[in-house]
XYZ file of C-alpha atoms in Angstrom:
753
model
C 58.633 64.103 93.123
C 58.645 63.001 89.452
C 58.435 65.251 86.434
C 55.509 64.419 84.086
C 55.984 67.530 81.922
C 59.411 67.744 80.274
C 58.675 71.244 78.918
C 58.368 72.732 82.395
C 60.609 70.710 84.738
C 59.585 70.716 88.372
C 62.008 71.768 91.105
C 63.441 68.599 92.600
C 62.969 66.575 89.411
C 65.894 64.195 89.023
C 66.604 64.836 85.348
C 66.669 68.667 85.460
C 70.072 70.373 85.317
C 71.580 73.834 85.398
C 71.836 74.130 81.625
C 68.047 74.126 81.335
C 67.129 75.690 84.670
C 69.524 78.619 84.994
C 71.557 79.301 88.139
C 68.773 80.345 90.524
C 66.407 77.486 89.721
C 69.274 74.992 89.554
C 70.350 75.923 93.088
C 66.813 75.581 94.441
C 66.331 72.366 92.453
C 69.399 70.846 94.106
C 68.408 72.043 97.577
C 64.868 70.764 97.128
C 66.219 67.329 96.153
C 68.193 67.031 99.403
C 65.266 68.008 101.612
C 65.275 71.784 102.031
C 61.791 73.311 102.247
C 61.548 75.191 98.937
C 58.167 76.407 97.613
C 57.084 74.047 94.797
C 57.745 75.369 91.325
C 58.575 74.760 87.699
C 60.869 76.296 85.097
C 59.969 77.834 81.739
C 62.642 78.277 79.063
C 62.565 80.898 76.336
C 62.233 78.130 73.727
C 59.133 76.747 75.429
C 57.421 80.122 75.005
C 57.607 79.762 71.192
C 54.575 77.446 71.183
C 51.255 78.575 69.725
C 49.265 80.692 72.202
C 46.505 78.245 73.257
C 48.886 75.308 73.531
C 51.279 77.363 75.687
C 48.481 78.663 77.905
C 47.112 75.166 78.492
C 50.575 73.814 79.289
C 51.232 76.640 81.764
C 47.879 76.076 83.477
C 48.616 72.352 83.751
C 52.068 73.033 85.225
C 50.638 75.589 87.646
C 47.974 73.143 88.841
C 50.745 70.685 89.769
C 52.439 73.081 92.217
C 49.465 74.699 93.946
C 46.403 76.911 93.680
C 48.367 80.161 93.366
C 48.914 83.014 93.364
C 52.446 82.572 92.022
C 55.875 84.204 92.108
C 57.567 84.688 88.722
C 61.338 85.265 88.817
C 64.318 85.174 86.471
C 66.773 82.283 86.379
C 69.698 82.941 84.033
C 72.922 80.968 83.684
C 74.866 84.161 84.436
C 72.899 84.949 87.593
C 73.578 84.285 91.296
C 77.193 83.242 90.714
C 80.109 83.960 93.093
C 81.391 86.816 90.931
C 78.131 87.914 89.322
C 74.942 88.312 91.335
C 72.955 90.349 88.767
C 70.941 91.334 91.843
C 67.805 93.334 91.024
C 68.551 93.596 87.289
C 65.803 91.291 86.031
C 62.072 91.701 86.645
C 60.236 89.851 89.428
C 56.448 89.529 89.680
C 54.665 88.467 92.860
C 51.110 87.347 93.592
C 50.498 86.549 89.925
C 47.075 84.908 89.244
C 46.990 81.671 87.238
C 45.537 83.366 84.149
C 48.253 86.062 84.112
C 51.224 83.708 84.191
C 52.033 83.869 80.478
C 52.201 87.665 80.447
C 54.402 87.774 83.583
C 56.733 85.116 82.156
C 57.170 86.968 78.856
C 57.864 90.265 80.661
C 60.411 88.545 82.876
C 62.162 87.090 79.823
C 62.119 90.486 78.112
C 63.935 92.078 81.046
C 67.127 90.312 79.927
C 67.358 92.941 77.181
C 67.150 95.916 79.574
C 69.884 98.554 79.300
C 70.786 98.071 82.965
C 71.730 94.437 82.284
C 73.993 95.445 79.388
C 75.569 98.178 81.536
C 76.256 95.694 84.359
C 77.866 93.206 81.968
C 79.931 95.975 80.360
C 81.173 97.173 83.750
C 82.150 93.643 84.779
C 83.986 93.199 81.497
C 85.798 96.500 81.964
C 86.883 95.455 85.454
C 88.542 92.367 84.055
C 86.031 89.852 85.454
C 85.337 86.832 83.301
C 81.842 86.698 81.843
C 79.712 83.556 82.270
C 78.891 81.644 79.150
C 75.943 83.157 77.297
C 72.712 81.252 77.744
C 69.036 81.915 77.201
C 67.335 83.013 80.359
C 64.773 80.771 82.000
C 61.910 81.772 84.293
C 61.147 80.215 87.664
C 57.473 79.975 88.650
C 56.691 79.039 92.279
C 53.731 78.783 94.547
C 53.584 82.097 96.384
C 54.382 82.064 100.107
C 52.195 84.518 102.027
C 54.745 85.600 104.634
C 54.331 86.819 108.148
C 57.991 87.848 107.892
C 60.692 87.599 105.255
C 64.237 88.701 104.656
C 67.804 87.745 103.894
C 70.635 86.047 105.758
C 74.400 85.987 105.211
C 76.468 83.152 106.625
C 79.523 85.408 106.951
C 79.786 89.001 108.071
C 79.762 90.927 104.757
C 81.821 93.742 106.311
C 84.565 91.820 108.116
C 84.479 88.439 106.376
C 83.988 86.667 109.736
C 82.724 83.174 108.802
C 81.544 82.463 112.358
C 78.940 85.230 112.307
C 75.574 84.957 110.559
C 73.638 88.132 109.800
C 69.830 87.957 109.599
C 67.716 90.858 108.350
C 63.925 90.720 108.494
C 60.848 92.763 107.588
C 57.179 92.110 108.158
C 55.337 90.735 105.155
C 57.027 90.432 101.771
C 60.798 90.762 101.624
C 60.896 92.630 98.307
C 61.065 96.025 100.007
C 64.215 94.878 101.807
C 65.871 93.391 98.722
C 65.041 96.512 96.704
C 66.576 98.778 99.345
C 63.275 100.466 100.205
C 63.229 99.139 103.782
C 65.992 98.746 106.362
C 64.715 95.821 108.372
C 65.322 94.322 111.768
C 68.919 93.174 112.195
C 70.167 90.116 114.090
C 73.700 88.843 114.617
C 73.981 85.131 115.351
C 77.003 83.227 116.693
C 76.516 79.565 117.507
C 73.222 79.562 119.454
C 73.439 83.190 120.564
C 71.167 85.583 118.636
C 71.524 89.306 119.368
C 69.114 91.868 117.942
C 71.063 95.013 117.007
C 68.180 96.823 115.302
C 64.686 95.913 116.461
C 61.329 96.283 114.747
C 59.419 93.549 116.611
C 59.585 91.230 113.586
C 61.297 88.039 114.802
C 61.648 86.256 118.096
C 65.137 85.080 119.100
C 64.051 81.515 118.335
C 62.978 82.491 114.815
C 66.241 84.366 114.214
C 68.152 81.243 115.275
C 65.985 79.085 112.985
C 66.731 81.337 109.994
C 70.454 81.372 110.816
C 70.505 77.569 111.094
C 68.779 77.270 107.706
C 71.399 79.544 106.141
C 74.233 77.579 107.760
C 72.876 74.276 106.453
C 72.688 75.711 102.945
C 76.287 76.942 103.245
C 77.441 73.554 104.548
C 75.806 71.852 101.579
C 77.247 74.343 99.054
C 80.679 74.484 100.638
C 80.900 78.296 100.422
C 79.334 81.196 102.399
C 75.778 81.849 101.253
C 73.380 84.736 100.776
C 69.832 83.378 101.165
C 66.317 84.764 100.971
C 63.711 83.240 103.258
C 60.097 83.642 104.395
C 58.035 82.511 107.385
C 54.375 81.974 106.481
C 51.350 82.712 108.624
C 51.541 79.198 110.084
C 55.097 79.822 111.281
C 56.697 77.565 108.637
C 60.107 78.672 107.339
C 60.772 78.460 103.566
C 63.961 78.855 101.556
C 63.292 81.215 98.618
C 66.740 81.696 97.123
C 70.368 80.766 97.740
C 73.520 82.055 96.093
C 77.202 82.392 96.951
C 78.111 85.617 98.721
C 79.780 88.113 96.389
C 82.632 90.521 97.198
C 83.175 88.813 100.556
C 86.437 89.962 102.122
C 88.826 87.433 103.531
C 88.432 87.085 107.271
C 91.107 89.143 109.001
C 92.235 89.615 112.567
C 92.351 93.075 114.112
C 94.991 92.760 116.793
C 96.635 95.816 118.341
C 100.287 95.921 117.212
C 101.446 96.906 120.691
C 100.416 98.043 124.162
C 97.884 100.793 124.685
C 95.143 102.248 122.488
C 95.786 102.418 118.738
C 93.662 104.697 116.589
C 93.187 105.016 112.836
C 91.293 108.340 112.882
C 93.863 110.464 114.673
C 96.931 112.386 113.457
C 97.857 111.002 109.996
C 94.979 108.550 110.159
C 92.435 111.276 109.452
C 94.176 111.854 106.114
C 94.249 108.161 105.136
C 90.637 107.024 104.643
C 91.744 103.869 102.795
C 94.401 101.238 103.370
C 97.824 102.400 102.222
C 99.315 101.461 98.884
C 102.615 99.555 99.253
C 105.004 102.285 98.093
C 103.374 104.990 100.211
C 103.548 102.746 103.271
C 107.192 101.829 102.731
C 108.561 105.147 101.442
C 106.489 108.276 102.047
C 105.025 107.334 105.413
C 108.388 106.817 107.191
C 109.742 110.060 105.670
C 106.726 112.009 106.931
C 107.091 110.458 110.384
C 110.794 111.424 110.485
C 109.848 114.985 109.561
C 107.300 114.949 112.381
C 110.089 114.144 114.831
C 112.284 116.849 113.286
C 109.523 119.347 114.042
C 109.244 118.042 117.592
C 112.998 118.346 118.054
C 112.958 121.977 116.916
C 110.147 122.957 119.300
C 110.466 120.630 122.302
C 114.195 119.773 121.952
C 113.433 116.079 122.184
C 112.380 113.221 119.908
C 109.648 110.989 121.332
C 108.373 108.782 118.507
C 104.666 108.198 118.232
C 104.174 104.538 117.480
C 102.593 103.696 114.147
C 101.898 100.471 112.284
C 100.031 98.962 109.368
C 97.265 96.544 110.342
C 95.797 94.813 107.290
C 97.080 97.763 105.289
C 95.384 100.399 107.456
C 97.375 103.070 109.305
C 97.148 103.017 113.115
C 99.070 105.116 115.613
C 99.428 105.274 119.364
C 101.099 107.591 121.867
C 104.381 106.547 123.471
C 104.090 104.169 126.409
C 104.841 106.250 129.519
C 107.620 104.977 131.761
C 110.171 106.405 134.233
C 112.933 105.739 131.690
C 111.099 107.697 128.989
C 110.464 110.602 131.348
C 114.131 110.702 132.360
C 115.245 110.727 128.732
C 112.786 113.511 127.874
C 114.125 115.670 130.713
C 117.792 115.024 129.972
C 117.650 115.291 126.181
C 115.674 118.532 126.252
C 117.656 120.014 129.144
C 114.460 120.495 131.088
C 112.415 122.207 128.361
C 110.255 119.274 127.211
C 108.270 118.642 130.442
C 107.085 122.264 130.589
C 106.410 122.305 126.858
C 104.477 119.021 126.848
C 102.566 119.934 130.007
C 101.176 123.014 128.285
C 100.652 121.480 124.841
C 99.103 118.197 125.966
C 97.560 118.686 129.421
C 97.097 122.335 130.342
C 95.497 123.007 126.961
C 92.488 120.955 128.156
C 92.268 122.460 131.651
C 93.378 126.056 131.176
C 93.573 126.716 127.410
C 94.237 130.443 127.747
C 97.290 129.803 129.922
C 98.599 127.151 127.528
C 98.169 129.612 124.679
C 100.194 132.285 126.449
C 102.916 129.904 127.625
C 103.618 127.885 124.474
C 101.021 127.733 121.722
C 101.048 131.370 120.615
C 104.780 131.140 119.919
C 104.305 127.962 117.920
C 101.624 129.644 115.833
C 103.993 132.494 114.990
C 106.707 130.009 114.061
C 104.273 128.314 111.677
C 103.184 131.569 110.045
C 106.626 133.167 109.773
C 108.856 130.183 109.028
C 107.293 126.753 108.462
C 104.680 127.702 105.863
C 107.014 130.044 103.897
C 109.769 127.392 103.927
C 107.349 124.747 102.659
C 106.154 127.004 99.833
C 109.679 127.898 98.800
C 110.757 124.245 98.743
C 107.845 123.342 96.480
C 108.404 126.301 94.138
C 112.069 125.438 93.626
C 111.357 121.742 93.097
C 108.663 122.493 90.528
C 111.268 124.185 88.361
C 113.395 121.046 88.013
C 111.024 118.109 88.367
C 110.356 117.613 84.647
C 114.060 117.301 83.817
C 115.199 115.541 86.991
C 117.022 112.204 86.901
C 115.521 109.242 88.781
C 117.961 109.825 91.629
C 117.026 113.480 91.865
C 113.310 112.631 91.804
C 113.876 110.398 94.820
C 115.641 113.274 96.598
C 112.737 115.637 95.830
C 110.212 113.140 97.227
C 112.288 112.752 100.403
C 112.611 116.526 100.858
C 108.893 117.251 100.364
C 107.822 114.441 102.693
C 110.233 115.604 105.392
C 108.916 119.162 105.190
C 105.335 117.892 105.224
C 106.173 115.919 108.375
C 107.515 119.060 110.070
C 104.324 120.833 109.021
C 102.237 117.935 110.371
C 103.920 118.340 113.756
C 102.842 121.982 113.856
C 99.315 121.097 112.732
C 99.083 118.396 115.409
C 100.383 120.486 118.290
C 98.889 123.876 117.326
C 95.761 123.224 115.261
C 95.292 119.949 117.129
C 94.690 121.959 120.292
C 91.262 122.883 118.896
C 89.449 119.739 120.029
C 91.033 119.868 123.487
C 89.914 123.487 123.896
C 86.461 122.637 122.608
C 86.248 119.887 125.214
C 86.996 122.453 127.916
C 84.360 124.792 126.469
C 81.808 121.968 126.377
C 82.433 121.110 130.036
C 82.001 124.757 131.021
C 78.785 124.985 129.016
C 77.248 121.867 130.568
C 78.238 122.914 134.084
C 77.327 126.602 134.054
C 75.153 127.411 131.026
C 73.129 124.415 129.805
C 70.662 124.590 132.711
C 70.041 128.364 132.760
C 69.766 128.491 128.936
C 67.478 125.469 128.676
C 64.482 126.252 126.462
C 66.217 129.138 124.687
C 67.606 129.175 121.150
C 71.150 129.014 122.521
C 70.230 126.142 124.808
C 68.856 124.125 121.893
C 72.038 124.445 119.810
C 74.531 123.812 122.622
C 78.126 124.979 122.891
C 78.996 124.302 119.245
C 77.025 127.314 118.062
C 79.812 129.373 119.651
C 82.262 127.926 117.104
C 80.196 128.697 113.992
C 80.293 131.669 111.659
C 83.721 132.778 112.827
C 85.282 135.729 110.954
C 87.670 134.801 108.157
C 86.844 131.109 108.138
C 84.736 130.812 104.976
C 85.837 127.430 103.592
C 87.692 127.418 100.288
C 89.654 124.900 98.302
C 92.965 124.916 96.457
C 94.193 122.676 93.607
C 96.632 120.985 96.000
C 93.783 119.790 98.244
C 93.690 115.998 98.570
C 91.241 113.204 99.274
C 94.036 111.171 100.854
C 97.698 111.784 101.641
C 98.465 108.511 99.897
C 99.912 109.831 96.638
C 98.153 107.124 94.648
C 95.026 109.319 94.739
C 94.751 112.440 92.523
C 94.635 115.950 93.944
C 91.591 118.187 93.586
C 93.286 120.096 90.781
C 93.659 116.872 88.793
C 90.329 115.211 89.406
C 87.944 118.170 89.601
C 89.803 121.155 88.088
C 86.727 123.272 87.433
C 85.660 123.175 91.066
C 88.868 123.849 92.963
C 87.646 127.325 93.847
C 84.007 126.382 94.256
C 83.953 125.634 97.949
C 82.526 128.912 99.184
C 79.344 129.182 101.196
C 76.397 129.303 98.788
C 75.284 132.768 99.908
C 76.653 135.470 102.135
C 73.271 135.471 103.808
C 73.895 132.039 105.263
C 77.293 133.076 106.581
C 75.721 136.147 108.138
C 72.952 134.044 109.701
C 75.491 131.709 111.302
C 77.474 134.668 112.583
C 74.288 136.151 114.040
C 73.429 132.866 115.794
C 76.888 132.727 117.295
C 76.721 136.352 118.458
C 73.281 135.765 120.021
C 74.539 132.690 121.878
C 77.584 134.597 123.142
C 75.344 137.400 124.379
C 72.978 134.959 126.090
C 75.883 133.252 127.849
C 77.365 136.526 129.052
C 73.977 137.693 130.299
C 73.617 134.480 132.269
C 77.048 134.982 133.863
C 76.882 138.732 134.419
C 76.433 138.376 138.181
C 79.359 135.947 138.433
C 82.371 138.011 137.314
C 84.965 135.301 137.847
C 83.022 132.815 135.747
C 82.370 135.466 133.115
C 86.072 136.270 132.856
C 86.891 132.587 132.591
C 84.221 132.126 129.918
C 85.482 135.040 127.832
C 89.071 133.766 127.918
C 88.002 130.208 127.144
C 85.756 131.305 124.298
C 88.432 133.487 122.727
C 91.049 130.754 122.485
C 88.566 128.021 121.484
C 87.307 130.149 118.600
C 90.809 131.139 117.570
C 92.126 127.572 117.429
C 89.006 126.180 115.734
C 89.682 128.564 112.842
C 93.444 128.064 113.003
C 93.176 124.292 112.746
C 91.317 124.482 109.441
C 93.623 127.221 108.178
C 96.667 125.056 108.888
C 95.165 121.893 107.429
C 94.553 123.523 104.034
C 98.276 123.629 103.243
C 99.462 120.328 104.688
C 99.228 118.853 101.182
C 100.951 121.827 99.507
C 103.595 119.517 98.030
C 101.248 116.785 96.777
C 100.890 118.003 93.158
C 104.694 117.923 93.015
C 104.798 114.440 94.558
C 102.272 113.258 91.977
C 104.491 114.623 89.191
C 107.508 112.855 90.675
C 105.540 109.606 90.819
C 104.430 109.988 87.216
C 107.977 110.575 85.973
C 109.381 107.695 88.016
C 106.610 105.420 86.757
C 107.253 106.409 83.145
C 110.968 105.714 83.525
C 110.286 102.312 85.088
C 107.791 101.475 82.337
C 110.437 102.396 79.749
C 112.816 99.874 81.307
C 110.128 97.189 81.280
C 109.915 96.830 85.065
C 106.225 97.785 85.028
C 103.619 97.798 82.296
C 101.792 100.951 83.373
C 103.428 103.981 85.060
C 100.656 103.893 87.699
C 101.944 100.459 88.757
C 104.671 102.374 90.597
C 102.379 102.649 93.624
C 102.362 98.867 94.052
C 106.132 98.478 94.100
C 108.492 98.204 97.050
C 111.036 100.966 97.634
C 114.017 98.800 96.669
C 112.260 97.972 93.395
C 112.146 101.690 92.602
C 115.584 102.748 93.790
C 117.622 99.536 93.513
C 119.195 97.865 90.489
C 116.787 96.158 88.107
C 116.514 92.385 88.493
C 114.883 91.978 85.096
C 111.836 90.374 86.718
C 108.534 92.197 86.918
C 107.216 92.540 90.487
C 103.789 90.994 91.272
C 101.905 94.263 90.798
C 98.549 92.656 89.989
C 98.428 90.515 93.133
C 99.449 93.474 95.288
C 96.773 95.663 93.723
C 94.157 92.930 94.252
C 95.192 92.553 97.896
C 94.882 96.309 98.386
C 91.408 96.318 96.823
C 90.363 93.533 99.194
C 91.654 95.530 102.152
C 89.481 98.451 101.038
C 86.380 96.245 101.369
C 86.832 95.425 105.049
C 85.511 97.533 107.892
C 88.616 98.609 109.809
C 87.915 99.321 113.510
C 88.539 102.887 114.644
C 90.579 101.689 117.610
C 92.538 98.605 118.632
C 93.743 97.664 122.096
C 92.976 99.361 125.392
C 93.940 102.772 126.811
C 96.944 102.874 129.092
C 96.129 102.792 132.783
C 95.611 106.221 134.427
C 95.569 107.896 130.988
C 92.386 106.523 129.440
C 91.034 107.702 126.114
C 91.094 111.518 125.906
C 89.107 111.526 122.661
C 86.337 109.469 124.272
C 86.226 111.933 127.174
C 85.930 114.862 124.771
C 83.122 113.138 122.875
C 81.254 112.412 126.103
C 81.507 116.065 127.117
C 80.275 117.241 123.707
C 77.323 114.850 123.346
C 74.002 116.583 124.024
C 72.200 113.378 125.002
C 73.344 109.969 126.176
C 69.901 108.406 125.629
C 70.689 106.759 122.291
C 67.846 105.072 120.358
C 68.127 101.404 119.450
C 69.542 100.879 115.975
C 71.265 104.265 115.844
C 74.709 104.591 114.313
C 76.773 106.301 117.009
C 79.676 108.645 116.331
C 81.131 111.925 117.542
C 78.822 114.968 117.826
C 80.779 117.121 115.381
C 78.381 119.899 114.361
C 75.083 120.725 116.002
C 71.695 120.426 114.335
C 69.159 117.807 113.279
C 68.215 116.977 109.664
C 66.318 114.197 107.914
C 67.401 113.452 104.363
C 68.440 110.983 101.687
C 71.863 109.329 101.907
C 74.483 109.595 99.174
C 77.502 107.365 99.906
C 80.570 108.949 98.290
C 83.809 107.062 97.737
C 85.899 109.720 96.009
C 86.053 112.387 93.321
C 84.649 110.003 90.734
C 81.312 110.267 92.601
C 81.234 114.045 93.100
C 79.142 114.918 90.051
C 76.394 112.548 91.229
C 75.919 114.389 94.525
C 72.577 116.229 94.649
C 71.692 119.312 96.655
C 70.014 118.466 99.948
C 71.459 114.966 100.283
C 73.274 113.584 103.329
C 76.963 113.224 102.480
C 78.320 109.899 103.783
C 82.055 109.238 103.305
C 84.956 107.432 104.936
C 86.423 110.811 105.818
C 86.648 114.252 104.252
C 89.862 116.113 103.573
C 89.937 119.667 102.135
C 89.254 118.397 98.592
C 85.714 117.512 99.678
C 84.840 121.109 100.592
C 82.731 121.903 97.474
C 80.217 119.203 98.419
C 79.490 120.858 101.764
C 77.826 123.751 99.940
C 75.166 121.330 98.647
C 74.847 118.863 101.540
C 72.093 118.737 104.132
C 74.337 116.938 106.645
C 77.654 115.089 106.823
C 78.458 111.624 108.215
C 81.929 110.037 108.163
C 83.520 106.768 109.241
C 86.631 108.450 110.646
C 87.509 111.807 112.136
C 87.268 113.496 115.509
C 85.756 116.687 116.900
C 88.569 118.648 115.242
C 88.485 116.808 111.905
C 87.975 118.561 108.600
C 84.360 117.376 108.385
C 83.618 118.716 111.868
C 85.055 122.177 111.371
C 83.869 122.803 107.831
C 80.377 121.488 108.620
C 80.109 124.116 111.337
C 81.068 126.866 108.923
C 78.364 125.680 106.542
C 75.828 125.271 109.360
C 75.439 121.532 108.684
C 74.722 118.815 111.238
C 77.654 116.408 111.259
C 78.463 113.083 112.901
C 82.033 111.765 112.509
C 83.934 108.766 113.847
C 81.061 106.325 113.212
C 83.468 103.574 112.165
C 81.516 102.001 109.309
C 78.646 104.263 108.195
C 79.712 103.919 104.549
C 79.091 100.180 104.840
C 75.960 100.289 107.003
C 74.188 102.996 105.006
C 73.369 102.977 101.308
C 72.551 105.582 98.717
C 68.848 106.395 98.619
C 68.241 105.445 102.245
C 66.426 107.954 104.451
C 68.093 108.885 107.758
C 67.972 111.457 110.518
C 71.340 113.001 111.417
C 71.528 114.456 114.925
C 74.806 116.332 115.119
C 74.268 117.359 118.735
C 73.801 113.817 120.032
C 76.283 112.349 117.542
C 73.917 109.750 116.061
C 72.477 108.737 112.700
C 69.077 107.032 112.821
C 67.957 105.038 109.744
C 64.244 105.529 109.058
C 62.194 102.426 108.386
C 60.317 102.793 105.104
C 56.574 102.174 105.069
C 55.916 98.699 103.762
C-alpha cells in the first residue's frame, strides 16, 4: 500500500514513523507492514486539524474513502501511550461506529481528551512513583474502518497473575469488545498452552478452534515484538480475525516456580500465614519471624513438655508452613522428652478435638484456656507496659533486646491461640458433620435448614466485634497498626445497631430450638448435640477473643523499628529510616561496613513478589493424614454442585448476597469503601473490623473456617467466602458478583451488553 496523502498517513505506509503516528498507530503500522490483518486506517495529527474547516473536511473525506465505506473507529494514539511502563489504558476517548460526516467532530473530541484531569492525575501518580515519563508529544488520532464483530476481546501472551510465559489468556465477549475493556463485562475466559485450549469461564462465545486462532495471533505478535503482548482482537460476521491493538504487557511479574520446600502439604493461609497477607519484608523474615517461631516452641514446651518444630519456609518471599513429618523416630522422641505427657496431650488437642470436642475440652483445652487468661495474657501486657517506658531512651542494643523479648512472648501467645482458639474450626467441622447427618434432612425447607449449621455460631453473647489501636493488617512490622493508620476509627468496629445483633441472636436461638425439637425423641443424640454445640460456640468466640491481642506488642515494635531506623539513618547506612525493613539482620546489629546496602533493589523485588498470585498450598498431604482443612471445608459446604466460572473458596459464613465489588489492599483504601459493597481482600486481620459494619459480604484470598474474616462475618451476619486463593486478582472494583457463603463460592455476573 502506498501513501498518496502525506497529511493523513495510511497504516502500512513505508514512510510513516512513530514520531508522527504515536505509539498505538505506530505499532499497528509496523504489524500491518509485515502482514498482520489490521483494519485499514489513517492517522490525523493535531497540526493537521489546524487547516481551514472546508479544506480539512474534504481531506478527511478523501482519506476515509481510501480505507472503506465506514462507519469508522476513532481512537487516540499518543507517544506516551501503550508503552511497557505506561499503558494510559482507558484515559483517552474512543468513538465507534462514527459516520463519514461526523469524523471531524470525533477526531477533535479525541484530541481534546488529552487535557482531561484523569490524564494529568495518571501522569502525576507515575511521576510520584519514580517512573520515568515519556517524552512529551502531541497526540495523534487513529481512524480505522470499523469491524462489525461477531466476537471481540483481549489476549495476553503471558499469565498476568503468575508471569508464566507459556500460558496465553484469551477473554471474549459477543459483539463489540468495549464493554470488556471498560470493565463493564466479564467475558468468556480461555487458557491456552501450545495447542490445548481450556475454557475456564464459558458464555458460548468462542469455539476451541477460534480460541486457538486468537492465541496464535497473539503469540505471533509477541514473537515479532520480542516481549509479551496485550492485544485486542475481533472476529467479524464472516469469521475473519482482525488485530485491533497491540502493546507490551504492563506490570507483568517475573515468572516464578512454586515448588514445595519439603515433603508434605505446605500452606500459606494457616497459623502465621493468616496474619501475613503479603510477602515478607527482608528484616521481618530474617529477624522477627524466627524469634516468633522460637517463642511458639517455648509455649509448646511449657504445655506439652516437648518441642516439635513446625516446618516453615519462604517461597518467593511468601510464608509457608507444614506440620512435622511423622516417623517412628519422632514419636519416640516425643514420648521420651515429654515423659509420656505429649502423646495424651496431642491426641486431645489435635485428634480428639475433631471427634469428641467436649471430651478434649475437659481433658486438656479448658486448662490451657485458664493458663492463657491467668498467665499468658497478663504477662504479655506487663512486658509491653514496661518496655514502653524505656523504648524512647533505649540504646540500639537495648532496642534489639526489646524486639527479641516481644517477639518471643508473641510466639508463646501464638502457640496458645493455635492450640486453644485454633480448636474452633475442628469443633465446627464436627458440628457440621452432625448437622448434615442428623439435622439437614429433617430441617429441610425450614428457616434453620436454609441457613445450615453456621447459624448456630452467630450472635453469640459477648462477641460483638471491636477493634483496638494495636490491631494490625499484617504481623510484618513494615505495615502500620490501626492506631497509626486510622486513629479515628480504632473503636468504630461495633455492629451498626443493637437490633441487628439481637436479630442474629434470635436466629441462632430459633435454630437451636428447631434442632432440639428434631432430636427430642433421641435422647442420646440430643445430649451429644448439646455438648457439641456448647463447646463449638465457646471456642468460636474464644478464638476471636484471643486473636485480638496477638499483636499487643506491635505498636512497641513499630516504635523500636522507627528508633533503629533513625539511628541507622544518622550514621549514613540508610537514607530513610523506613529503609530499615529492607536490611538484613547483620546490617542492623553488626559493625558498619561504610557501604549502603542495596535497599532499592530489595524493595523493588518485594513489590514484584506482591504482584504474583501465591498458591494457597504447595506439595501433597502426607499419606494416611490427608488435608484436614479440606475435609472440614467439604463438611461445611452446603452444595457441591458448583457453577462453571465460580470462584471457589471455603464456606465461612452463611448467606447469599449480590453486590458490587470493592477490592481493598490496605488501610490506604479504607475511606473509599462504600456501604453495601462486597469487601474483597487478601485477608482480614482485626484492623479490618470497622469495614465489616458497612459490607454486604466478605471475600478473601487466604484464611480458613476459623479465620478472622470467617468469625467476624458471622457476628455481623455477612455472607463470607475465604481461602479463594486469588480473588483480589480475579475480581475488580465495580464488578457485580453473587457471594454464596453457604456453598463457599463467588459467581461473577455477566453484564448486559
